[in-house]
């Protein structure tokens, strides 16, 4: 007959070591400033609307002209561009990020 062999852990007592220092408490991170985030999101939303206008081919090509010129050309041809875009462009007529189309940095 063979004898039953036990596990190595049967002959040694298991001892758990205590942690040093105990648990650390995490301090909550401060919330981001709301005013700057709201201003940034409004600007980002406006620029996203203008990018969508640039990518919408129903209003004709947008290379080589400003967004306002493209809007006026689409209106002249009866393509019904969104009035919101025109209003937005007239409000920010001095900002090149608003006036120039998405493709303005690419050579023709």
mmCIF file of C-alpha atoms in Angstrom:
data_model
loop_
_atom_site.group_PDB
_atom_site.id
_atom_site.type_symbol
_atom_site.label_atom_id
_atom_site.label_comp_id
_atom_site.label_asym_id
_atom_site.label_seq_id
_atom_site.Cartn_x
_atom_site.Cartn_y
_atom_site.Cartn_z
ATOM 1 C CA UNK A 1 0.000 0.000 0.000
ATOM 2 C CA UNK A 2 1.052 3.471 -0.681
ATOM 3 C CA UNK A 3 0.889 6.176 1.872
ATOM 4 C CA UNK A 4 -1.085 9.319 1.210
ATOM 5 C CA UNK A 5 1.134 12.239 0.511
ATOM 6 C CA UNK A 6 -0.022 15.594 1.780
ATOM 7 C CA UNK A 7 0.591 19.063 0.492
ATOM 8 C CA UNK A 8 3.608 21.102 1.551
ATOM 9 C CA UNK A 9 1.288 23.665 3.103
ATOM 10 C CA UNK A 10 -0.004 21.032 5.513
ATOM 11 C CA UNK A 11 3.240 21.056 7.478
ATOM 12 C CA UNK A 12 3.789 24.842 7.573
ATOM 13 C CA UNK A 13 1.524 27.323 9.282
ATOM 14 C CA UNK A 14 0.266 30.189 7.058
ATOM 15 C CA UNK A 15 1.032 33.572 8.542
ATOM 16 C CA UNK A 16 -0.341 36.774 7.011
ATOM 17 C CA UNK A 17 1.778 39.862 7.489
ATOM 18 C CA UNK A 18 0.195 43.114 8.586
ATOM 19 C CA UNK A 19 0.440 46.074 6.232
ATOM 20 C CA UNK A 20 2.713 48.912 7.134
ATOM 21 C CA UNK A 21 1.117 52.311 7.472
ATOM 22 C CA UNK A 22 -2.439 51.138 7.123
ATOM 23 C CA UNK A 23 -4.815 52.341 4.457
ATOM 24 C CA UNK A 24 -4.198 55.595 2.677
ATOM 25 C CA UNK A 25 -7.100 57.907 2.121
ATOM 26 C CA UNK A 26 -7.396 59.529 -1.266
ATOM 27 C CA UNK A 27 -8.236 63.190 -1.397
ATOM 28 C CA UNK A 28 -10.875 64.065 -3.988
ATOM 29 C CA UNK A 29 -9.665 65.972 -7.013
ATOM 30 C CA UNK A 30 -10.949 69.528 -7.262
ATOM 31 C CA UNK A 31 -13.631 70.083 -9.907
ATOM 32 C CA UNK A 32 -12.515 71.890 -13.068
ATOM 33 C CA UNK A 33 -13.424 75.557 -13.365
ATOM 34 C CA UNK A 34 -16.952 75.696 -14.771
ATOM 35 C CA UNK A 35 -16.810 79.134 -16.395
ATOM 36 C CA UNK A 36 -13.856 78.343 -18.662
ATOM 37 C CA UNK A 37 -15.293 74.959 -19.547
ATOM 38 C CA UNK A 38 -18.649 76.468 -20.546
ATOM 39 C CA UNK A 39 -17.016 79.119 -22.729
ATOM 40 C CA UNK A 40 -14.846 76.521 -24.386
ATOM 41 C CA UNK A 41 -17.750 74.214 -25.049
ATOM 42 C CA UNK A 42 -19.814 76.986 -26.655
ATOM 43 C CA UNK A 43 -16.908 77.877 -28.927
ATOM 44 C CA UNK A 44 -16.292 74.213 -29.741
ATOM 45 C CA UNK A 45 -19.976 73.693 -30.538
ATOM 46 C CA UNK A 46 -19.968 76.702 -32.861
ATOM 47 C CA UNK A 47 -16.825 75.534 -34.640
ATOM 48 C CA UNK A 48 -18.306 72.039 -34.986
ATOM 49 C CA UNK A 49 -21.408 73.497 -36.650
ATOM 50 C CA UNK A 50 -19.183 75.404 -39.071
ATOM 51 C CA UNK A 51 -17.153 72.256 -39.838
ATOM 52 C CA UNK A 52 -20.394 70.407 -40.534
ATOM 53 C CA UNK A 53 -21.373 73.228 -42.898
ATOM 54 C CA UNK A 54 -18.017 72.844 -44.674
ATOM 55 C CA UNK A 55 -18.496 69.101 -45.071
ATOM 56 C CA UNK A 56 -22.059 69.387 -46.389
ATOM 57 C CA UNK A 57 -21.761 69.262 -50.171
ATOM 58 C CA UNK A 58 -25.362 70.362 -50.729
ATOM 59 C CA UNK A 59 -24.157 73.983 -50.562
ATOM 60 C CA UNK A 60 -21.441 73.658 -53.182
ATOM 61 C CA UNK A 61 -17.649 73.494 -52.967
ATOM 62 C CA UNK A 62 -15.902 75.397 -50.200
ATOM 63 C CA UNK A 63 -12.300 75.619 -51.377
ATOM 64 C CA UNK A 64 -10.891 79.002 -52.258
ATOM 65 C CA UNK A 65 -13.656 81.100 -50.631
ATOM 66 C CA UNK A 66 -14.675 82.085 -47.143
ATOM 67 C CA UNK A 67 -17.569 80.471 -45.330
ATOM 68 C CA UNK A 68 -19.699 83.596 -45.617
ATOM 69 C CA UNK A 69 -19.095 83.787 -49.380
ATOM 70 C CA UNK A 70 -20.086 80.146 -49.682
ATOM 71 C CA UNK A 71 -23.222 80.758 -47.638
ATOM 72 C CA UNK A 72 -24.185 83.753 -49.827
ATOM 73 C CA UNK A 73 -23.524 81.774 -53.024
ATOM 74 C CA UNK A 74 -25.695 78.906 -51.767
ATOM 75 C CA UNK A 75 -28.480 81.376 -50.886
ATOM 76 C CA UNK A 76 -28.194 82.969 -54.346
ATOM 77 C CA UNK A 77 -28.643 79.568 -55.997
ATOM 78 C CA UNK A 78 -31.632 78.677 -53.791
ATOM 79 C CA UNK A 79 -29.929 75.906 -51.810
ATOM 80 C CA UNK A 80 -31.383 77.101 -48.466
ATOM 81 C CA UNK A 81 -28.278 77.205 -46.247
ATOM 82 C CA UNK A 82 -28.928 77.433 -42.485
ATOM 83 C CA UNK A 83 -29.563 80.976 -41.228
ATOM 84 C CA UNK A 84 -27.801 80.042 -37.990
ATOM 85 C CA UNK A 85 -24.511 79.729 -39.885
ATOM 86 C CA UNK A 86 -24.881 83.194 -41.420
ATOM 87 C CA UNK A 87 -25.722 84.716 -38.042
ATOM 88 C CA UNK A 88 -22.727 82.992 -36.480
ATOM 89 C CA UNK A 89 -20.395 84.174 -39.253
ATOM 90 C CA UNK A 90 -21.610 87.765 -39.024
ATOM 91 C CA UNK A 91 -21.049 87.788 -35.253
ATOM 92 C CA UNK A 92 -17.460 86.565 -35.550
ATOM 93 C CA UNK A 93 -16.373 88.201 -38.803
ATOM 94 C CA UNK A 94 -12.905 89.123 -37.463
ATOM 95 C CA UNK A 95 -11.886 85.642 -36.248
ATOM 96 C CA UNK A 96 -10.107 83.711 -39.043
ATOM 97 C CA UNK A 97 -10.894 80.394 -37.342
ATOM 98 C CA UNK A 98 -14.575 81.107 -37.926
ATOM 99 C CA UNK A 99 -14.318 82.710 -41.377
ATOM 100 C CA UNK A 100 -11.968 80.346 -43.178
ATOM 101 C CA UNK A 101 -13.215 76.967 -44.236
ATOM 102 C CA UNK A 102 -11.925 73.632 -43.046
ATOM 103 C CA UNK A 103 -9.871 73.252 -46.242
ATOM 104 C CA UNK A 104 -8.303 76.742 -46.252
ATOM 105 C CA UNK A 105 -4.878 75.517 -45.094
ATOM 106 C CA UNK A 106 -4.541 73.065 -47.988
ATOM 107 C CA UNK A 107 -3.096 74.309 -51.268
ATOM 108 C CA UNK A 108 -5.400 74.312 -54.275
#
